mmCIF file of C-alpha atoms in Angstrom:
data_model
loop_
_atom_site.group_PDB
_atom_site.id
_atom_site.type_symbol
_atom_site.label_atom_id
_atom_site.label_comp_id
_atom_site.label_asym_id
_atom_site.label_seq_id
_atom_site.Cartn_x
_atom_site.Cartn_y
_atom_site.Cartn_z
ATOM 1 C CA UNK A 1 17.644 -1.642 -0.861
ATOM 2 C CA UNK A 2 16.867 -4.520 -3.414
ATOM 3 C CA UNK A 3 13.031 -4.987 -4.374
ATOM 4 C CA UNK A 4 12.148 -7.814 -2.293
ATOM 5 C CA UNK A 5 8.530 -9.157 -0.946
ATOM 6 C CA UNK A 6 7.861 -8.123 2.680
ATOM 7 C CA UNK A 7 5.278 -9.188 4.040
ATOM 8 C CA UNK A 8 3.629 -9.493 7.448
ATOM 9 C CA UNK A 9 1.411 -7.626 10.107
ATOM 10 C CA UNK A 10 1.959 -3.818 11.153
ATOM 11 C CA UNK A 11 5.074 -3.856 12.754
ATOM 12 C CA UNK A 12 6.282 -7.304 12.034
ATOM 13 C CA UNK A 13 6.954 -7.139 8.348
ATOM 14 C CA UNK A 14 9.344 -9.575 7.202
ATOM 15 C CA UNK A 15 11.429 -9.594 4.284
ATOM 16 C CA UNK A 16 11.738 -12.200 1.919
ATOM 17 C CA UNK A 17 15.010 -12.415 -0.260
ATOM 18 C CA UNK A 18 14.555 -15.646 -2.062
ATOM 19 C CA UNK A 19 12.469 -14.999 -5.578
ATOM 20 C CA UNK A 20 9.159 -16.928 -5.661
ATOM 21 C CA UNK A 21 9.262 -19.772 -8.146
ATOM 22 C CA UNK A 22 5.901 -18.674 -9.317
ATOM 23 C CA UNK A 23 4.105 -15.668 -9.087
ATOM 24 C CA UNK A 24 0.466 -14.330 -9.819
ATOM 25 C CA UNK A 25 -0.579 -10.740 -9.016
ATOM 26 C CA UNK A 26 -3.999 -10.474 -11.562
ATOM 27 C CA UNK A 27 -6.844 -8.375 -10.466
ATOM 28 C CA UNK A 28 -10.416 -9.589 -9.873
ATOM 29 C CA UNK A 29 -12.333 -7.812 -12.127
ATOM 30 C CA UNK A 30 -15.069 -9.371 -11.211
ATOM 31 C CA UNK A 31 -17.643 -8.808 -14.361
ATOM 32 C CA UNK A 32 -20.832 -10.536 -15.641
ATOM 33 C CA UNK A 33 -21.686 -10.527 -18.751
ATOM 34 C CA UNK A 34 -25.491 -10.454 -19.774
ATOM 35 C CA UNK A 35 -26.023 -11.578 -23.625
ATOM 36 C CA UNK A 36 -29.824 -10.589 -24.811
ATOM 37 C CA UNK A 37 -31.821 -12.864 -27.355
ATOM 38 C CA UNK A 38 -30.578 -10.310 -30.096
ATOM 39 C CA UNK A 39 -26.802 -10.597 -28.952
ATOM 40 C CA UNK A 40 -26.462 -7.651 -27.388
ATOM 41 C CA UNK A 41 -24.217 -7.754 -24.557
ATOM 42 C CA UNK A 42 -24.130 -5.789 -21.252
ATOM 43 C CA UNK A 43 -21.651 -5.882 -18.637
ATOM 44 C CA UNK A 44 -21.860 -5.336 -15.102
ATOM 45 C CA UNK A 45 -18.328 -4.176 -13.218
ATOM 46 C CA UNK A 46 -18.027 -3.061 -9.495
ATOM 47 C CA UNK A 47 -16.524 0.377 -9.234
ATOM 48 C CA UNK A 48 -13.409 -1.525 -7.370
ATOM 49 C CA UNK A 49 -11.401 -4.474 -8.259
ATOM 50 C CA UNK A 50 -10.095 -6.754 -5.724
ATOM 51 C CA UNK A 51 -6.351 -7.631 -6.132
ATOM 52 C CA UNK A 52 -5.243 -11.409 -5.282
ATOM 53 C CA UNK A 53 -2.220 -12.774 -5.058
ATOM 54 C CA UNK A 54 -0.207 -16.216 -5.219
ATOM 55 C CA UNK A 55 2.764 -17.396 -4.304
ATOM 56 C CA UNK A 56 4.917 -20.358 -4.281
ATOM 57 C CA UNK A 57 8.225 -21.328 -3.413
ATOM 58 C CA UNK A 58 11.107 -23.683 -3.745
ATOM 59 C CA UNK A 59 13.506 -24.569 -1.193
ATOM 60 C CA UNK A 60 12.244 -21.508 1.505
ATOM 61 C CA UNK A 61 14.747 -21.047 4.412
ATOM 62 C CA UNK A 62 12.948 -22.295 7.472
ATOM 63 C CA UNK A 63 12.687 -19.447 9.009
ATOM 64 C CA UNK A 64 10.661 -17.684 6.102
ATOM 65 C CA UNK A 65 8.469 -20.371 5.845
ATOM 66 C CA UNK A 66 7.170 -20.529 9.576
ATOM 67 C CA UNK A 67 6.850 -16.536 8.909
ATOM 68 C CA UNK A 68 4.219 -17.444 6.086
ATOM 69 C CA UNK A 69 2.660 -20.078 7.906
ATOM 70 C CA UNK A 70 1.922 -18.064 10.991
ATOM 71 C CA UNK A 71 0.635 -15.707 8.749
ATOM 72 C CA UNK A 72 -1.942 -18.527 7.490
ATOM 73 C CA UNK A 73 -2.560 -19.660 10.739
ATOM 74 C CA UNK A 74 -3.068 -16.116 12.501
ATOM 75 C CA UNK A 75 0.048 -16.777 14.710
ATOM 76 C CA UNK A 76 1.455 -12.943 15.473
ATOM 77 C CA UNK A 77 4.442 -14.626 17.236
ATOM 78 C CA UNK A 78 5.542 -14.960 20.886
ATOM 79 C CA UNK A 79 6.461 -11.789 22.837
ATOM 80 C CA UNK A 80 6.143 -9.829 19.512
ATOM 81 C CA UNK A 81 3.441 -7.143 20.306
ATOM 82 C CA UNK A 82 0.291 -6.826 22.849
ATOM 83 C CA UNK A 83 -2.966 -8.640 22.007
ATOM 84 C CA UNK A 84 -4.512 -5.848 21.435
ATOM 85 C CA UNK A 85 -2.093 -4.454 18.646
ATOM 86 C CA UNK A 86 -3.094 -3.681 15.173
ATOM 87 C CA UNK A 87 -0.826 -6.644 14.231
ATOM 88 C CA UNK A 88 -3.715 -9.050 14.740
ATOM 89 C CA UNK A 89 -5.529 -7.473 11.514
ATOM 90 C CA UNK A 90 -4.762 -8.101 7.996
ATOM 91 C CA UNK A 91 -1.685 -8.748 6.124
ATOM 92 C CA UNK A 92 0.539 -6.430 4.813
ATOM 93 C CA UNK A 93 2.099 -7.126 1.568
ATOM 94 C CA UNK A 94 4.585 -4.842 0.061
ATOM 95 C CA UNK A 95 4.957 -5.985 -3.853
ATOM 96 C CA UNK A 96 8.006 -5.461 -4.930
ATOM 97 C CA UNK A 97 6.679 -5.458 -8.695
ATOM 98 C CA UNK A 98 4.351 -2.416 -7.330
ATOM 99 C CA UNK A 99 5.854 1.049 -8.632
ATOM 100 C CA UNK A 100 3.267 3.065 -6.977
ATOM 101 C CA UNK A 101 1.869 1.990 -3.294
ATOM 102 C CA UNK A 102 -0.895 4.914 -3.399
ATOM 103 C CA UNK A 103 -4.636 3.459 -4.232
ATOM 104 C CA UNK A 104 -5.147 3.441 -7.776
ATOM 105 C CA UNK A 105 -7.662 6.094 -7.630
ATOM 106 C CA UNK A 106 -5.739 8.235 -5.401
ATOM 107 C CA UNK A 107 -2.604 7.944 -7.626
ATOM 108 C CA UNK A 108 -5.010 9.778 -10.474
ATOM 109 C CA UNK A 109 -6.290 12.547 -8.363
ATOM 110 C CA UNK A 110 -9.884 10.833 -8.188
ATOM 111 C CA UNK A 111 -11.794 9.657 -5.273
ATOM 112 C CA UNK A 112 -15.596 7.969 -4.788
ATOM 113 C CA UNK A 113 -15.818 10.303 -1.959
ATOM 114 C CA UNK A 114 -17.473 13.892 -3.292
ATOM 115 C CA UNK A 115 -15.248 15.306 -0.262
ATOM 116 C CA UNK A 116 -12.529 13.314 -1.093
ATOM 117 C CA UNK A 117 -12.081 12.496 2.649
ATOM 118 C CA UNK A 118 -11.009 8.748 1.652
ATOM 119 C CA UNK A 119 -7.568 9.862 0.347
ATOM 120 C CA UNK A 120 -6.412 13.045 1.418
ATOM 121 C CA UNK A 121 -6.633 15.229 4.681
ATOM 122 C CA UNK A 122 -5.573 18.754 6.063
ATOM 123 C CA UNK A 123 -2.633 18.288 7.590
ATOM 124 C CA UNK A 124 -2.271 22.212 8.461
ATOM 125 C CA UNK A 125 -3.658 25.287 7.249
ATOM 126 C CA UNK A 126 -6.936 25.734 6.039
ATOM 127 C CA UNK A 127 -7.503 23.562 2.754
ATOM 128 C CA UNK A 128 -10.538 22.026 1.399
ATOM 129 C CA UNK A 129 -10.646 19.684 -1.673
ATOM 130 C CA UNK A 130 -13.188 19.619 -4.762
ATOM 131 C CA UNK A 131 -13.374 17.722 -7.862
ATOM 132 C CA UNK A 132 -13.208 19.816 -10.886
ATOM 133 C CA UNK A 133 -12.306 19.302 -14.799
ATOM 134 C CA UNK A 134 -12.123 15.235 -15.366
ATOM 135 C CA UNK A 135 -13.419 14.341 -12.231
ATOM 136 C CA UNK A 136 -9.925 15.096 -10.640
ATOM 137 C CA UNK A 137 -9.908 16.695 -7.284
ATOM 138 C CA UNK A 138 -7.930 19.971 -5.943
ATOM 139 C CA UNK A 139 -6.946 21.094 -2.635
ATOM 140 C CA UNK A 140 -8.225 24.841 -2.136
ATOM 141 C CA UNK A 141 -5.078 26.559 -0.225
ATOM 142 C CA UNK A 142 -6.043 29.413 1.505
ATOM 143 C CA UNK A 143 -3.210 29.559 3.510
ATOM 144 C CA UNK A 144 0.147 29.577 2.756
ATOM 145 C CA UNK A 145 0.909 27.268 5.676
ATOM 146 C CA UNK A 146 -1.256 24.648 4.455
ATOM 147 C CA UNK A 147 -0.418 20.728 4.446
ATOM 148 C CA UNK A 148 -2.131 17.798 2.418
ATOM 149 C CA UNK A 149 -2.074 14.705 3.679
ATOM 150 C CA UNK A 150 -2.830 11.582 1.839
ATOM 151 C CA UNK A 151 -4.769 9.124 3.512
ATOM 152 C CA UNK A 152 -4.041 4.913 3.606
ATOM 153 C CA UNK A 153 -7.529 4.115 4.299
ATOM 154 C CA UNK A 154 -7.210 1.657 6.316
ATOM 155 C CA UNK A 155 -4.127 1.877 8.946
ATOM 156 C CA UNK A 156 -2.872 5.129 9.965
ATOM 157 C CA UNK A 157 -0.277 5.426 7.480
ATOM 158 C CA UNK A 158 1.288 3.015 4.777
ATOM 159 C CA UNK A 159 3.364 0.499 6.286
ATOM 160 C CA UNK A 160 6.816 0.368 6.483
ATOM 161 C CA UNK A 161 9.760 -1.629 8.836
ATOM 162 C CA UNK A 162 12.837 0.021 10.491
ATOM 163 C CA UNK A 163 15.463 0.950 8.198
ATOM 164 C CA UNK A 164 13.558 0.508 5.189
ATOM 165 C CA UNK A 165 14.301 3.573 2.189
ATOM 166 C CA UNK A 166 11.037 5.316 1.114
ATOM 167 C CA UNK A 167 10.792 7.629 -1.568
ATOM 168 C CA UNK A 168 7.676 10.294 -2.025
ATOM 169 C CA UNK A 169 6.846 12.664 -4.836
ATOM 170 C CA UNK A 170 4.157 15.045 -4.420
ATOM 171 C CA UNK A 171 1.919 16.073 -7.408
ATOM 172 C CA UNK A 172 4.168 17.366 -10.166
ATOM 173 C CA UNK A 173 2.285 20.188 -11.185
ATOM 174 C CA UNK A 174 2.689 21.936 -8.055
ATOM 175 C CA UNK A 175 5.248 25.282 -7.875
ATOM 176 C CA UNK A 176 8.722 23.127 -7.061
ATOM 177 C CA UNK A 177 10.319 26.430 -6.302
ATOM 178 C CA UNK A 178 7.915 26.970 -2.756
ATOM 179 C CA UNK A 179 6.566 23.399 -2.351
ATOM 180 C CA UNK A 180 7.946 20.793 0.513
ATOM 181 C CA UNK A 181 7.771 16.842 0.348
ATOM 182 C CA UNK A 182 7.608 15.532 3.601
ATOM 183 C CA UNK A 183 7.438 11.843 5.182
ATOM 184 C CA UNK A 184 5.796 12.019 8.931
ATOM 185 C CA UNK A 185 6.820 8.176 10.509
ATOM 186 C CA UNK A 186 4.393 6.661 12.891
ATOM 187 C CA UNK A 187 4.792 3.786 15.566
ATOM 188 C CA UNK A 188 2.401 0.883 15.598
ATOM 189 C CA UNK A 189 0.053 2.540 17.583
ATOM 190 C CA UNK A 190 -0.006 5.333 15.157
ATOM 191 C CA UNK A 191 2.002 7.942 17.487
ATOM 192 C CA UNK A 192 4.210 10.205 16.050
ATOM 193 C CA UNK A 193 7.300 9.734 15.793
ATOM 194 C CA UNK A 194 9.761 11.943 13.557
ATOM 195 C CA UNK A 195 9.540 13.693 10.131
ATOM 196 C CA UNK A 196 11.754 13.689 7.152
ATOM 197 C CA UNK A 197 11.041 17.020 4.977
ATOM 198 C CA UNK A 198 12.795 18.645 2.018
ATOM 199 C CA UNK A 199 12.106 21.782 -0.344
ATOM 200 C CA UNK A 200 11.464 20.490 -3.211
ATOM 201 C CA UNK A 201 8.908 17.819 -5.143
ATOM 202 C CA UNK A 202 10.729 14.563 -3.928
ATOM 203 C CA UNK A 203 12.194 13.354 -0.582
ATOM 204 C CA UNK A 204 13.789 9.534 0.694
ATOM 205 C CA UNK A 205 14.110 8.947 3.764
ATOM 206 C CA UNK A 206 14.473 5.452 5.844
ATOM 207 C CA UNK A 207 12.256 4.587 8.543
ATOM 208 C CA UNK A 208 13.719 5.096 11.633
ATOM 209 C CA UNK A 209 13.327 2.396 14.710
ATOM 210 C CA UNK A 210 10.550 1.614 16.015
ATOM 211 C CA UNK A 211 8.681 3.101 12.912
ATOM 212 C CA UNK A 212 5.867 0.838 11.700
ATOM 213 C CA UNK A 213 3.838 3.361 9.484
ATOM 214 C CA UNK A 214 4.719 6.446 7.255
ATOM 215 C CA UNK A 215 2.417 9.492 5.737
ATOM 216 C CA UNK A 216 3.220 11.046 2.985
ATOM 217 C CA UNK A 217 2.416 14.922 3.440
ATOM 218 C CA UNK A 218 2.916 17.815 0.635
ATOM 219 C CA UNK A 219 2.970 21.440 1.090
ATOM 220 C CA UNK A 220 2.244 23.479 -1.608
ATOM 221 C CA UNK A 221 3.683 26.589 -0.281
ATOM 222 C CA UNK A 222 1.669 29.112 -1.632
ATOM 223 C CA UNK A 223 -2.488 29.825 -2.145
ATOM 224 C CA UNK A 224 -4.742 28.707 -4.961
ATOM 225 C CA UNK A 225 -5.847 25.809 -6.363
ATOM 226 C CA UNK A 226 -3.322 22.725 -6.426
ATOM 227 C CA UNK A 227 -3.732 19.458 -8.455
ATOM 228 C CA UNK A 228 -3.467 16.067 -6.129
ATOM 229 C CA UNK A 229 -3.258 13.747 -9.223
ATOM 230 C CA UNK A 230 0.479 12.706 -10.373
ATOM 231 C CA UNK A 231 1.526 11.206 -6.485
ATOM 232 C CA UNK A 232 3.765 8.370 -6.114
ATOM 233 C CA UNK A 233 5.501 6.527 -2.934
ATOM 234 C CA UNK A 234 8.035 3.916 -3.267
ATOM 235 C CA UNK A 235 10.025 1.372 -1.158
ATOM 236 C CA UNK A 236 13.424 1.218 -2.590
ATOM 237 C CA UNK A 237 12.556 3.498 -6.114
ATOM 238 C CA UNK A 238 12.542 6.558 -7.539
ATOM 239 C CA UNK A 239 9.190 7.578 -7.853
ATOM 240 C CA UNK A 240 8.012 8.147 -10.770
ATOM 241 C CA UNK A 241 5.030 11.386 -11.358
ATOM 242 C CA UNK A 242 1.496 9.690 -12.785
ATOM 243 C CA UNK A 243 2.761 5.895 -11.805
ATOM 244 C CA UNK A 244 -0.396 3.768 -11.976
ATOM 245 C CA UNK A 245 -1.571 3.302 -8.340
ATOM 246 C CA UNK A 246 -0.882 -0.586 -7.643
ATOM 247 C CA UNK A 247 -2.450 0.185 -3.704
ATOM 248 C CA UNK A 248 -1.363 -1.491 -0.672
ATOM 249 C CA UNK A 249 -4.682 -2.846 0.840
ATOM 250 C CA UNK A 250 -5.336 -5.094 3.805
ATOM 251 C CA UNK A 251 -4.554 -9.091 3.001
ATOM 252 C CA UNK A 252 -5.935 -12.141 4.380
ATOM 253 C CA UNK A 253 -4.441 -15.598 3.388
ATOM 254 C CA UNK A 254 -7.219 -18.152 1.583
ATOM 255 C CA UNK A 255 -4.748 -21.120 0.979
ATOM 256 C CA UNK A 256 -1.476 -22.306 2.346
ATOM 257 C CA UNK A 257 0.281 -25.304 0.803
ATOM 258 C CA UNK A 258 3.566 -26.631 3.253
ATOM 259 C CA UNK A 259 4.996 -29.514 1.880
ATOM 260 C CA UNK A 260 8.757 -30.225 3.536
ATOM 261 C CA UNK A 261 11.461 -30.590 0.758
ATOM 262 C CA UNK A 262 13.336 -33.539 -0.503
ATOM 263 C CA UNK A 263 16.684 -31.293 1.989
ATOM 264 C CA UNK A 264 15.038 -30.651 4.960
ATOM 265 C CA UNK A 265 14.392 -28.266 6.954
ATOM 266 C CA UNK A 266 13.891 -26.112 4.259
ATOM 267 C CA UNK A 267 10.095 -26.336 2.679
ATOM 268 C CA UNK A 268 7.923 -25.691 -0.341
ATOM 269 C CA UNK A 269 5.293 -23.294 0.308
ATOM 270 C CA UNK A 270 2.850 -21.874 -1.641
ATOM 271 C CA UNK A 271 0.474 -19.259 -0.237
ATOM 272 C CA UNK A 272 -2.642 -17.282 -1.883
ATOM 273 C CA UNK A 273 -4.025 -13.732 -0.397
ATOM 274 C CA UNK A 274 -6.476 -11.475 -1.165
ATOM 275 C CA UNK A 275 -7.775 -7.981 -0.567
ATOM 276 C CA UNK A 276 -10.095 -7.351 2.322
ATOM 277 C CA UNK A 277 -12.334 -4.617 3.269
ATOM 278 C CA UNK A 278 -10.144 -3.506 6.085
ATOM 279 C CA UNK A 279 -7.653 -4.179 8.835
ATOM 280 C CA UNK A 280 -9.821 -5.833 10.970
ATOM 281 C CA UNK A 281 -9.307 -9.555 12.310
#
């Protein structure tokens, strides 16, 4: 599958073919700097960036461009999904620059959460997580049953559209001759639907229909004390074992530009997003 945007709500991601003309994906980092009357300087940095994005392009088929601008208008589409669906939240926006769609944080192993409940859950088993040496956290197996589970944060899994190839490797310190990868797919109403499991640290799989989320579970397959730093998921890539975390948070669109070409019907369009707390409306 070629590395193209998709972008959209829960279960109504669309994907974009034609390259943007322009393209920004720079952080918010979001520091002050305080210089005293002897020049000292002190910064002040929230633990979190935000991520923004913009977007412009050229020529846009028609149909791609009224995709966008429903986005920007909050349009879901006629006879799409309920009104009461999670597509009415945020935007989804799968980068295609990304190379690792777990949280940045999460990606390391580390977590603002002392329980690390934010990222990871039990799955099965009986497992606890801890941080230990460099503030990265372990799950405590004390079964040999036991299942992580890694944790969006903000839908019930990380989004995903029928037919689409994902690709999940589980931290590579763990024992690959007893550990499983496994891929648990979700509907948009976060029922489940099927799973895709392997032996092994890595597994692909492609979403099957109606699939509108996907989990990425690990099992170490034995007790002790496992790592979770080193994760990666991909759309379309091999993952890669301690990719920087690019996240996939919530969107909202704050600036739409739709200016009809000099051919119509296609259009110029040029939209900005940024991260929001969660998938609310």
């Amino acid at each position: 599958m070629a590395r193209n945007l998709w972008i959209g709500k829960p279960g109504l991601l669309r994907e974009i073919s034609q390259a943007a003309k322009s393209w920004d994906r720079s952080a918010d980092l979001n520091i002050t700097e305080f210089r005293s009357l002897e020049g000292r300087v002190t910064l002040v940095a929230p633990p979190r960036t935000t991520r923004r994005m913009k977007l412009s392009f050229e020529w846009l088929e028609p149909d791609d461009a009224q995709h966008l601008v429903r986005l920007a208008r909050r349009v879901t589409g006629p006879g799409m999904l309920g009104r009461d669906a999670p597509a009415r939240g945020s935007v989804v926006v799968l980068d295609p620059a990304s190379v690792n769609l777990l949280d940045p944080l999460q990606a390391a192993g580390q977590s603002l959460d002392p329980r690390g409940g934010d990222h990871w859950f039990t799955v099965a088993g009986d497992l606890t997580f801890r941080p230990s040496a460099g503030e990265v956290f372990t799950g405590d197996c004390k079964d040999v049953a036991s299942a992580v589970g890694w944790t969006h944060g903000a839908w019930t899994g990380w989004p995903v559209a029928p037919g689409m190839d994902v690709s999940w490797r589980i931290p590579p310190e763990w024992d690959e001759a007893v550990c499983t990868a496994q891929l648990d797919w979700k509907a948009v109403d976060g029922s489940y639907l099927s799973t895709t499991a392997v032996p092994g640290p890595v597994v692909s799989g492609t979403a099957p229909a109606a699939a509108a989320f996907v989990t990425p579970v690990g099992r170490p397959g034995r007790t002790g004390a496992v790592t979770l730093a080193g994760a990666c998921l991909t759309i379309g890539e091999a993952p890669a074992a301690h990719a920087l975390g690019d996240g996939c948070p919530p969107m909202a669109v704050t600036n739409l530009t739709d200016t009809p070409s000099a051919r119509l019907p296609y259009r110029n369009i040029a939209i900005d997003l940024v991260e929001v707390r969660g998938a609310a409306n």
